[in-house]
């Protein structure tokens, strides 16, 4: 891998069973959502419905574990849902899943089908390595409100992903900032699949393999490397 990812001791203490699998890809071809990427999202919603079998997303043991961790660092999980739960709710609603661009569609489909938070970052926009830390509260997080970019620092103790320039994702896997998101110009990306017990590590690795295969299918010839589960 060309990018280093580290998890701080403070985060490990908060969630000792946290694991993540990383898929790094170079030579990607992105663009507007297609019929094929849209079909993947529809299929993911069907797979999710089968998986839940009538339960609400927050009743799934893996999502329940994320809610407990969110509560532990001071977030309100019913108001700020992790990305997998938020997407699952949309998938089961009349609104359905958003169509963003091909690469985002691919990782959103994996997230929904497997009920795993998955994030995608543009490698060329990341400065230095990525670190999962508890925020001091003075970090810079640039987001968009009412169509305008605004700086919104995280709360003290909040779990965030950050690089040398500032926070890339708030509340662990709740909201990504626009600075490093995957755009139609993205050619190199990193995809992060995150899990907690009781989800078996093998399930996360299986989801990562499926994502890597999709990236290869939609970007033939891309150089893809998957790094197995790490705490």
Coordinates of N, CA and C in Angstrom, one line a residue:
X1 N 0.8 -1.2 0.0 CA 0.0 0.0 0.0 C 0.9 1.2 0.0
X2 N 0.4 2.3 -0.7 CA 1.1 3.5 -0.7 C 0.7 4.5 0.4
X3 N -0.4 4.2 1.1 CA -1.0 5.1 2.1 C -0.9 4.4 3.5
X4 N -0.4 5.1 4.5 CA -0.4 4.5 5.8 C -1.7 4.9 6.6
X5 N -2.3 3.9 7.3 CA -3.5 4.1 8.1 C -3.1 3.6 9.5
X6 N -3.4 4.5 10.5 CA -3.1 4.1 11.9 C -4.4 4.3 12.7
X7 N -4.5 3.5 13.8 CA -5.6 3.6 14.7 C -4.9 4.0 16.1
X8 N -5.3 5.1 16.7 CA -4.7 5.5 17.9 C -5.1 4.6 19.1
X9 N -4.2 4.6 20.1 CA -4.4 3.8 21.3 C -5.8 4.2 22.0
X10 N -6.1 5.5 21.9 CA -7.4 5.9 22.6 C -8.6 5.3 21.9
X11 N -8.5 5.2 20.6 CA -9.6 4.5 19.9 C -9.6 3.0 20.1
X12 N -8.5 2.4 20.2 CA -8.4 1.0 20.5 C -9.0 0.7 21.9
X13 N -8.7 1.6 22.8 CA -9.3 1.4 24.2 C -10.8 1.5 24.1
X14 N -11.3 2.4 23.3 CA -12.8 2.6 23.2 C -13.5 1.4 22.6
X15 N -12.8 0.9 21.5 CA -13.4 -0.3 20.8 C -12.4 -1.3 20.5
X16 N -12.0 -2.1 21.4 CA -10.9 -3.1 21.3 C -11.2 -4.1 20.1
X17 N -12.4 -4.3 19.8 CA -12.7 -5.3 18.7 C -12.9 -4.7 17.3
X18 N -12.5 -3.4 17.2 CA -12.6 -2.7 15.9 C -11.6 -3.3 14.9
X19 N -12.1 -3.6 13.7 CA -11.2 -4.1 12.6 C -11.5 -3.3 11.4
X20 N -10.6 -3.2 10.5 CA -10.8 -2.6 9.2 C -10.0 -3.3 8.1
X21 N -10.6 -3.3 6.9 CA -10.0 -3.9 5.7 C -9.9 -2.8 4.7
X22 N -8.8 -2.7 4.0 CA -8.5 -1.6 3.1 C -8.3 -2.1 1.7
X23 N -9.0 -1.5 0.7 CA -8.8 -1.8 -0.7 C -8.2 -0.5 -1.3
X24 N -7.0 -0.6 -1.8 CA -6.4 0.6 -2.5 C -6.4 0.3 -4.0
X25 N -6.8 1.3 -4.8 CA -6.9 1.1 -6.2 C -6.3 2.2 -7.0
X26 N -5.6 1.9 -8.1 CA -5.0 2.9 -8.9 C -5.4 2.6 -10.4
X27 N -5.5 3.7 -11.2 CA -6.0 3.5 -12.6 C -7.5 3.3 -12.7
X28 N -8.2 3.9 -11.8 CA -9.7 3.9 -11.8 C -10.3 4.7 -12.9
X29 N -11.4 4.4 -13.3 CA -12.2 5.2 -14.3 C -13.5 5.5 -13.7
X30 N -13.8 6.7 -13.4 CA -15.0 7.1 -12.8 C -15.9 7.9 -13.7
X31 N -17.1 8.1 -13.4 CA -18.0 8.9 -14.2 C -19.4 8.9 -13.6
X32 N -20.4 9.5 -14.3 CA -21.7 9.5 -13.7 C -22.3 8.1 -13.5
X33 N -23.2 8.0 -12.7 CA -23.8 6.7 -12.4 C -24.4 6.1 -13.7
X34 N -24.3 4.8 -13.9 CA -24.7 4.1 -15.1 C -25.8 3.1 -14.8
X35 N -26.4 2.6 -15.8 CA -27.5 1.5 -15.5 C -26.9 0.4 -14.8
X36 N -25.6 0.1 -15.0 CA -25.0 -1.1 -14.4 C -24.7 -0.8 -12.9
X37 N -24.2 0.4 -12.6 CA -24.0 0.8 -11.2 C -25.3 0.9 -10.4
X38 N -26.3 1.4 -11.1 CA -27.6 1.6 -10.5 C -28.3 0.2 -10.2
X39 N -28.1 -0.7 -11.1 CA -28.6 -2.1 -10.9 C -27.9 -2.7 -9.7
X40 N -26.7 -2.4 -9.4 CA -26.0 -2.9 -8.2 C -26.6 -2.4 -7.0
X41 N -27.0 -1.1 -7.0 CA -27.6 -0.6 -5.8 C -29.0 -1.2 -5.6
X42 N -29.8 -1.4 -6.6 CA -31.1 -2.1 -6.5 C -30.9 -3.5 -5.9
X43 N -29.9 -4.2 -6.4 CA -29.6 -5.6 -6.0 C -29.2 -5.6 -4.5
X44 N -28.4 -4.6 -4.1 CA -28.0 -4.4 -2.7 C -29.2 -4.2 -1.8
X45 N -30.1 -3.4 -2.2 CA -31.3 -3.2 -1.4 C -32.1 -4.5 -1.2
X46 N -32.2 -5.3 -2.3 CA -32.9 -6.6 -2.2 C -32.1 -7.5 -1.2
X47 N -30.8 -7.5 -1.3 CA -30.0 -8.4 -0.4 C -30.2 -8.0 1.0
X48 N -30.2 -6.7 1.2 CA -30.4 -6.1 2.6 C -31.8 -6.6 3.2
X49 N -32.8 -6.5 2.3 CA -34.1 -6.9 2.8 C -34.2 -8.4 3.2
X50 N -33.5 -9.2 2.5 CA -33.4 -10.6 2.8 C -32.6 -10.8 4.1
X51 N -31.5 -10.0 4.3 CA -30.7 -10.1 5.4 C -31.4 -9.7 6.7
X52 N -32.2 -8.6 6.6 CA -32.9 -8.1 7.8 C -34.1 -8.9 8.1
X53 N -34.8 -9.5 7.1 CA -36.0 -10.3 7.2 C -37.0 -9.6 8.1
X54 N -37.3 -8.4 7.8 CA -38.4 -7.6 8.5 C -37.9 -6.8 9.7
X55 N -36.7 -7.0 10.1 CA -36.2 -6.2 11.2 C -35.8 -4.8 10.7
X56 N -35.7 -3.8 11.6 CA -35.2 -2.5 11.3 C -33.6 -2.6 11.3
X57 N -32.9 -1.7 10.5 CA -31.5 -1.8 10.5 C -30.8 -1.8 11.8
X58 N -31.3 -0.9 12.8 CA -30.7 -0.8 14.1 C -30.8 -2.1 14.9
X59 N -31.7 -3.0 14.5 CA -31.9 -4.3 15.2 C -30.8 -5.3 14.8
X60 N -30.1 -5.1 13.7 CA -29.0 -6.0 13.3 C -27.9 -5.9 14.4
X61 N -27.3 -7.0 14.8 CA -26.3 -7.0 15.9 C -25.1 -6.1 15.5
X62 N -24.7 -6.1 14.3 CA -23.6 -5.3 13.9 C -23.9 -3.8 14.0
X63 N -25.0 -3.4 13.5 CA -25.4 -2.0 13.6 C -25.6 -1.6 15.1
X64 N -26.2 -2.5 15.9 CA -26.4 -2.2 17.3 C -25.0 -2.0 18.0
X65 N -24.0 -2.7 17.6 CA -22.7 -2.6 18.2 C -22.1 -1.2 17.8
X66 N -22.4 -0.7 16.6 CA -21.9 0.6 16.2 C -22.7 1.7 17.1
X67 N -23.9 1.5 17.3 CA -24.7 2.4 18.1 C -24.1 2.5 19.5
X68 N -23.7 1.4 20.1 CA -23.1 1.4 21.4 C -21.8 2.2 21.4
X69 N -21.0 2.0 20.4 CA -19.7 2.7 20.3 C -19.9 4.2 20.1
X70 N -20.9 4.6 19.3 CA -21.2 6.0 19.1 C -21.6 6.6 20.4
X71 N -22.4 5.9 21.2 CA -22.8 6.4 22.5 C -21.6 6.6 23.4
X72 N -20.7 5.7 23.3 CA -19.5 5.7 24.2 C -18.6 6.9 23.9
X73 N -18.6 7.5 22.7 CA -17.8 8.7 22.5 C -18.6 9.9 22.5
X74 N -19.9 9.8 22.9 CA -20.7 11.0 23.1 C -21.6 11.4 22.0
X75 N -21.7 10.6 20.9 CA -22.6 10.9 19.8 C -24.0 10.3 20.1
X76 N -25.0 10.8 19.5 CA -26.4 10.3 19.7 C -26.7 9.4 18.4
X77 N -26.6 8.1 18.5 CA -26.7 7.3 17.3 C -28.1 7.3 16.6
X78 N -29.1 7.7 17.3 CA -30.4 7.8 16.7 C -30.5 9.1 15.8
X79 N -29.6 10.0 16.1 CA -29.7 11.3 15.3 C -28.5 11.3 14.3
X80 N -27.4 10.8 14.7 CA -26.2 10.8 13.8 C -25.9 9.3 13.6
X81 N -26.5 8.7 12.6 CA -26.3 7.3 12.3 C -25.0 7.0 11.6
X82 N -24.4 5.9 11.8 CA -23.2 5.5 11.0 C -23.7 5.3 9.6
X83 N -22.7 5.4 8.7 CA -23.1 5.5 7.3 C -23.8 4.2 6.8
X84 N -23.5 3.0 7.4 CA -24.2 1.8 6.9 C -25.7 1.9 7.3
X85 N -25.9 2.3 8.6 CA -27.3 2.4 9.0 C -28.1 3.4 8.2
X86 N -27.5 4.6 8.0 CA -28.2 5.6 7.2 C -28.5 5.2 5.8
X87 N -27.6 4.5 5.1 CA -27.8 4.0 3.8 C -28.9 2.9 3.8
X88 N -28.8 2.0 4.8 CA -29.8 1.0 4.9 C -31.2 1.5 5.1
X89 N -31.4 2.5 5.9 CA -32.7 3.1 6.0 C -33.2 3.7 4.7
X90 N -32.3 4.3 4.0 CA -32.7 4.9 2.7 C -33.1 3.7 1.7
X91 N -32.3 2.7 1.7 CA -32.5 1.6 0.8 C -33.9 0.9 1.0
X92 N -34.4 0.9 2.3 CA -35.6 0.3 2.6 C -36.8 1.3 2.5
X93 N -36.5 2.6 2.3 CA -37.5 3.6 2.2 C -38.0 3.8 0.7
X94 N -39.0 4.6 0.6 CA -39.5 4.9 -0.8 C -38.5 5.7 -1.6
X95 N -37.6 6.4 -0.9 CA -36.6 7.3 -1.5 C -35.6 6.4 -2.3
X96 N -35.2 5.3 -1.7 CA -34.2 4.4 -2.3 C -32.8 5.0 -2.2
X97 N -31.8 4.3 -2.7 CA -30.4 4.7 -2.5 C -30.1 5.8 -3.5
X98 N -29.2 6.8 -3.1 CA -28.8 7.8 -4.0 C -27.9 7.3 -5.1
X99 N -27.9 7.9 -6.3 CA -27.0 7.6 -7.3 C -26.0 8.8 -7.4
X100 N -24.7 8.5 -7.1 CA -23.8 9.6 -7.0 C -22.8 9.6 -8.2
X101 N -22.0 8.7 -8.2 CA -21.1 8.4 -9.4 C -20.7 6.9 -9.3
X102 N -20.1 6.4 -10.3 CA -19.9 5.0 -10.4 C -19.1 4.4 -9.2
X103 N -18.0 5.0 -8.8 CA -17.2 4.5 -7.7 C -18.0 4.6 -6.4
X104 N -18.7 5.7 -6.1 CA -19.5 5.8 -4.9 C -20.6 4.8 -4.9
X105 N -21.2 4.6 -6.1 CA -22.3 3.6 -6.2 C -21.8 2.2 -5.8
X106 N -20.6 1.9 -6.3 CA -20.0 0.5 -6.0 C -19.8 0.3 -4.5
X107 N -19.2 1.3 -3.8 CA -18.9 1.0 -2.4 C -20.2 1.2 -1.6
X108 N -21.1 2.0 -2.0 CA -22.4 2.1 -1.3 C -23.2 0.7 -1.4
X109 N -23.1 0.1 -2.6 CA -23.8 -1.2 -2.8 C -23.2 -2.2 -1.9
X110 N -21.9 -2.2 -1.7 CA -21.2 -3.2 -0.8 C -21.7 -2.9 0.6
X111 N -21.7 -1.6 1.0 CA -22.1 -1.3 2.4 C -23.5 -1.7 2.7
X112 N -24.4 -1.5 1.8 CA -25.8 -1.9 2.0 C -26.0 -3.4 2.0
X113 N -25.4 -4.1 1.1 CA -25.6 -5.5 1.0 C -25.0 -6.3 2.2
X114 N -23.9 -5.7 2.8 CA -23.3 -6.4 3.9 C -23.5 -5.7 5.2
X115 N -24.2 -4.6 5.2 CA -24.4 -3.8 6.5 C -23.0 -3.5 7.2
X116 N -22.1 -3.0 6.4 CA -20.8 -2.6 6.8 C -20.5 -1.1 6.5
X117 N -20.1 -0.3 7.4 CA -19.7 1.1 7.0 C -18.5 1.0 6.0
X118 N -18.7 1.6 4.8 CA -17.6 1.7 3.8 C -17.4 3.1 3.4
X119 N -16.1 3.5 3.4 CA -15.8 4.9 3.0 C -14.9 4.8 1.8
X120 N -14.9 5.9 0.9 CA -14.0 6.0 -0.2 C -13.4 7.3 -0.2
X121 N -12.1 7.4 -0.4 CA -11.3 8.6 -0.4 C -10.5 8.7 -1.6
X122 N -10.3 9.9 -2.2 CA -9.4 10.2 -3.3 C -8.0 10.2 -2.8
X123 N -7.2 9.3 -3.2 CA -5.8 9.2 -2.7 C -5.0 10.5 -3.0
X124 N -5.3 11.1 -4.2 CA -4.5 12.3 -4.6 C -4.9 13.5 -3.8
X125 N -6.0 13.4 -3.0 CA -6.4 14.6 -2.2 C -6.1 14.4 -0.7
X126 N -5.6 13.3 -0.3 CA -5.2 13.0 1.0 C -3.7 13.5 1.3
X127 N -3.5 14.2 2.4 CA -2.2 14.8 2.7 C -1.6 14.0 3.8
X128 N -0.5 13.3 3.5 CA 0.1 12.5 4.6 C -0.7 11.2 4.8
X129 N -0.5 10.5 5.9 CA -1.2 9.3 6.2 C -2.6 9.6 6.8
X130 N -3.4 8.6 6.9 CA -4.7 8.8 7.6 C -4.7 8.1 9.0
X131 N -5.3 8.8 9.9 CA -5.3 8.4 11.3 C -6.7 8.4 11.9
X132 N -7.0 7.4 12.6 CA -8.3 7.3 13.4 C -8.0 7.7 14.8
X133 N -8.5 8.9 15.2 CA -8.1 9.4 16.5 C -9.4 10.0 17.2
X134 N -9.2 10.3 18.5 CA -10.2 11.1 19.2 C -9.8 12.5 19.2
X135 N -10.8 13.3 18.7 CA -10.5 14.7 18.4 C -10.2 15.6 19.6
X136 N -9.3 16.5 19.4 CA -9.0 17.6 20.4 C -10.0 18.7 20.4
X137 N -10.7 18.8 19.2 CA -11.8 19.8 19.1 C -11.4 21.0 18.3
X138 N -10.1 21.1 18.0 CA -9.6 22.3 17.2 C -9.2 21.9 15.8
X139 N -9.5 20.7 15.4 CA -9.2 20.3 14.0 C -10.1 20.9 13.0
X140 N -9.7 21.0 11.8 CA -10.5 21.6 10.7 C -11.2 20.6 10.0
X141 N -12.5 20.8 9.9 CA -13.4 19.9 9.1 C -14.2 20.8 8.2
X142 N -14.0 20.7 6.9 CA -14.7 21.6 5.9 C -15.9 20.8 5.4
X143 N -17.0 21.3 5.5 CA -18.2 20.7 4.9 C -19.0 21.7 4.2
X144 N -20.2 21.3 3.7 CA -21.0 22.3 2.9 C -22.3 22.4 3.5
X145 N -22.7 23.7 3.7 CA -24.0 24.0 4.3 C -24.7 25.1 3.4
X146 N -25.9 24.9 3.0 CA -26.6 25.8 2.2 C -25.8 26.2 0.9
X147 N -25.1 25.2 0.4 CA -24.3 25.4 -0.8 C -23.0 26.1 -0.6
X148 N -22.6 26.4 0.6 CA -21.4 27.1 0.8 C -20.5 26.3 1.7
X149 N -19.2 26.3 1.5 CA -18.2 25.6 2.3 C -18.1 26.3 3.7
X150 N -18.2 25.5 4.8 CA -18.0 26.1 6.1 C -17.1 25.2 6.9
X151 N -16.4 25.8 7.9 CA -15.5 25.0 8.7 C -16.3 24.6 10.0
X152 N -16.3 23.3 10.3 CA -17.1 22.8 11.4 C -16.2 21.9 12.2
X153 N -15.6 22.4 13.3 CA -14.7 21.5 14.0 C -15.4 20.4 14.8
X154 N -14.8 19.2 14.9 CA -15.4 18.2 15.7 C -15.5 18.5 17.2
X155 N -16.3 17.7 17.9 CA -16.4 17.9 19.3 C -15.2 17.2 20.0
X156 N -14.8 17.7 21.2 CA -13.7 17.1 21.9 C -14.1 15.6 22.2
X157 N -13.1 14.7 21.9 CA -13.3 13.3 22.2 C -14.0 12.5 21.1
X158 N -14.6 13.2 20.1 CA -15.2 12.6 19.0 C -14.2 11.7 18.2
X159 N -14.6 10.6 17.7 CA -13.7 9.8 16.9 C -13.8 10.2 15.5
X160 N -12.6 10.5 14.9 CA -12.6 11.1 13.5 C -11.4 10.4 12.8
X161 N -11.6 10.3 11.5 CA -10.5 10.1 10.6 C -9.9 11.4 10.1
X162 N -8.6 11.5 10.1 CA -8.0 12.7 9.7 C -6.7 12.5 8.9
X163 N -6.2 13.5 8.2 CA -4.9 13.4 7.6 C -4.2 14.6 8.1
X164 N -3.1 15.0 7.4 CA -2.3 16.1 7.9 C -3.0 17.5 7.7
X165 N -4.0 17.5 6.8 CA -4.7 18.8 6.6 C -5.9 19.0 7.5
X166 N -6.4 18.0 8.1 CA -7.6 18.1 8.9 C -8.4 16.8 8.9
X167 N -9.6 17.0 9.4 CA -10.5 15.8 9.5 C -11.1 15.5 8.1
X168 N -11.1 14.2 7.8 CA -11.7 13.8 6.5 C -13.1 13.1 6.7
X169 N -13.4 12.6 7.9 CA -14.7 12.0 8.2 C -15.0 12.2 9.7
X170 N -16.1 12.8 10.0 CA -16.5 13.0 11.4 C -17.3 11.8 12.0
X171 N -17.3 11.8 13.3 CA -18.0 10.7 14.1 C -17.7 9.3 13.5
X172 N -16.5 9.1 13.3 CA -16.0 7.8 12.8 C -16.3 7.5 11.4
X173 N -17.6 7.3 11.1 CA -18.0 7.0 9.7 C -19.4 7.6 9.5
X174 N -19.6 8.8 10.0 CA -20.9 9.4 9.9 C -20.9 10.4 8.7
X175 N -20.0 11.3 8.6 CA -20.1 12.3 7.5 C -18.7 12.6 7.0
X176 N -18.5 12.4 5.7 CA -17.3 12.6 5.0 C -17.2 14.1 4.5
X177 N -16.0 14.7 4.6 CA -15.9 16.0 4.1 C -15.7 16.0 2.6
X178 N -16.0 17.1 1.9 CA -15.9 17.1 0.4 C -14.5 17.2 -0.1
X179 N -13.5 17.5 0.8 CA -12.1 17.7 0.3 C -11.6 16.4 -0.3
X180 N -11.8 15.2 0.3 CA -11.2 14.0 -0.2 C -12.2 13.0 -0.8
X181 N -13.4 13.5 -1.1 CA -14.4 12.5 -1.6 C -14.1 12.1 -3.1
X182 N -14.6 11.0 -3.5 CA -14.4 10.5 -4.8 C -15.3 11.3 -5.8
X183 N -14.6 11.9 -6.8 CA -15.3 12.6 -7.9 C -15.1 12.0 -9.2
X184 N -15.7 12.5 -10.2 CA -15.6 11.9 -11.5 C -14.2 12.0 -12.1
X185 N -13.3 12.8 -11.5 CA -11.9 13.0 -11.9 C -11.0 12.0 -11.1
X186 N -11.5 11.3 -10.2 CA -10.7 10.4 -9.3 C -10.1 9.3 -10.2
X187 N -8.8 9.1 -10.0 CA -8.1 7.9 -10.7 C -7.5 7.0 -9.7
X188 N -7.3 7.4 -8.4 CA -6.7 6.6 -7.4 C -7.6 6.7 -6.1
X189 N -7.9 5.6 -5.5 CA -8.8 5.7 -4.3 C -8.5 4.7 -3.3
X190 N -8.9 5.0 -2.1 CA -8.8 4.0 -1.0 C -10.2 3.8 -0.4
X191 N -10.5 2.5 -0.2 CA -11.8 2.2 0.3 C -11.6 1.4 1.6
X192 N -12.4 1.9 2.6 CA -12.2 1.4 4.0 C -13.5 0.8 4.5
X193 N -13.4 -0.5 4.8 CA -14.5 -1.3 5.3 C -14.2 -1.5 6.8
X194 N -15.2 -1.1 7.7 CA -15.0 -1.1 9.1 C -16.0 -2.0 9.8
X195 N -15.6 -2.7 10.8 CA -16.5 -3.6 11.5 C -16.2 -3.7 13.0
X196 N -17.2 -4.2 13.8 CA -17.0 -4.4 15.2 C -17.6 -5.8 15.4
X197 N -17.2 -6.4 16.6 CA -17.9 -7.7 17.0 C -19.3 -7.3 17.2
X198 N -20.2 -8.3 16.9 CA -20.0 -9.7 16.6 C -19.9 -10.1 15.2
X199 N -19.6 -9.1 14.3 CA -19.5 -9.5 12.9 C -18.1 -10.2 12.7
X200 N -18.2 -11.4 12.1 CA -16.9 -12.1 11.9 C -16.0 -11.4 11.0
X201 N -14.7 -11.4 11.3 CA -13.7 -10.8 10.4 C -13.8 -11.3 9.0
X202 N -14.1 -12.6 8.8 CA -14.2 -13.2 7.5 C -15.3 -12.6 6.7
X203 N -16.4 -12.1 7.3 CA -17.4 -11.5 6.6 C -17.0 -10.1 6.0
X204 N -16.2 -9.4 6.7 CA -15.7 -8.1 6.2 C -14.7 -8.4 5.1
X205 N -13.8 -9.4 5.2 CA -12.9 -9.7 4.2 C -13.6 -10.1 2.9
X206 N -14.7 -10.8 3.1 CA -15.5 -11.3 1.9 C -16.1 -10.1 1.2
X207 N -16.6 -9.1 2.0 CA -17.1 -7.9 1.4 C -16.1 -7.1 0.6
X208 N -14.8 -7.1 1.2 CA -13.7 -6.4 0.5 C -13.4 -7.0 -0.8
X209 N -13.4 -8.3 -0.8 CA -13.1 -9.1 -2.0 C -14.1 -8.8 -3.1
X210 N -15.4 -8.7 -2.7 CA -16.5 -8.4 -3.6 C -16.3 -7.0 -4.2
X211 N -15.9 -6.0 -3.3 CA -15.7 -4.7 -3.8 C -14.5 -4.6 -4.7
X212 N -13.4 -5.3 -4.4 CA -12.2 -5.3 -5.3 C -12.6 -5.9 -6.7
X213 N -13.4 -6.9 -6.7 CA -13.9 -7.5 -8.0 C -14.7 -6.5 -8.8
X214 N -15.6 -5.7 -8.1 CA -16.4 -4.8 -8.8 C -15.5 -3.6 -9.4
X215 N -14.5 -3.2 -8.6 CA -13.6 -2.1 -9.1 C -12.9 -2.6 -10.3
X216 N -12.5 -3.9 -10.3 CA -11.8 -4.4 -11.5 C -12.8 -4.5 -12.7
X217 N -14.0 -4.9 -12.4 CA -15.0 -5.0 -13.5 C -15.3 -3.6 -14.1
X218 N -15.4 -2.6 -13.3 CA -15.8 -1.3 -13.8 C -14.6 -0.5 -14.3
X219 N -13.4 -0.8 -13.8 CA -12.2 -0.2 -14.2 C -11.2 -1.2 -14.7
X220 N -11.4 -1.9 -15.8 CA -10.5 -3.0 -16.2 C -9.0 -2.5 -16.3
X221 N -8.2 -3.3 -15.7 CA -6.7 -3.0 -15.7 C -6.3 -2.2 -14.5
X222 N -7.2 -1.8 -13.7 CA -6.8 -1.0 -12.5 C -6.0 -1.9 -11.6
X223 N -5.0 -1.3 -10.9 CA -4.1 -2.0 -10.0 C -4.8 -1.9 -8.6
X224 N -5.1 -3.1 -8.1 CA -5.9 -3.1 -6.9 C -5.2 -4.0 -5.8
X225 N -5.1 -3.5 -4.6 CA -4.5 -4.3 -3.5 C -5.4 -4.2 -2.3
X226 N -5.6 -5.4 -1.7 CA -6.5 -5.5 -0.5 C -5.6 -5.9 0.6
X227 N -5.7 -5.1 1.7 CA -5.0 -5.4 2.9 C -6.0 -5.9 3.9
X228 N -5.7 -7.2 4.5 CA -6.6 -7.8 5.3 C -6.9 -7.1 6.6
X229 N -7.8 -7.7 7.4 CA -8.3 -7.1 8.6 C -7.2 -6.7 9.6
X230 N -7.3 -5.5 10.1 CA -6.3 -5.0 11.1 C -7.1 -4.2 12.1
X231 N -6.5 -4.3 13.4 CA -7.2 -3.6 14.5 C -6.8 -2.1 14.5

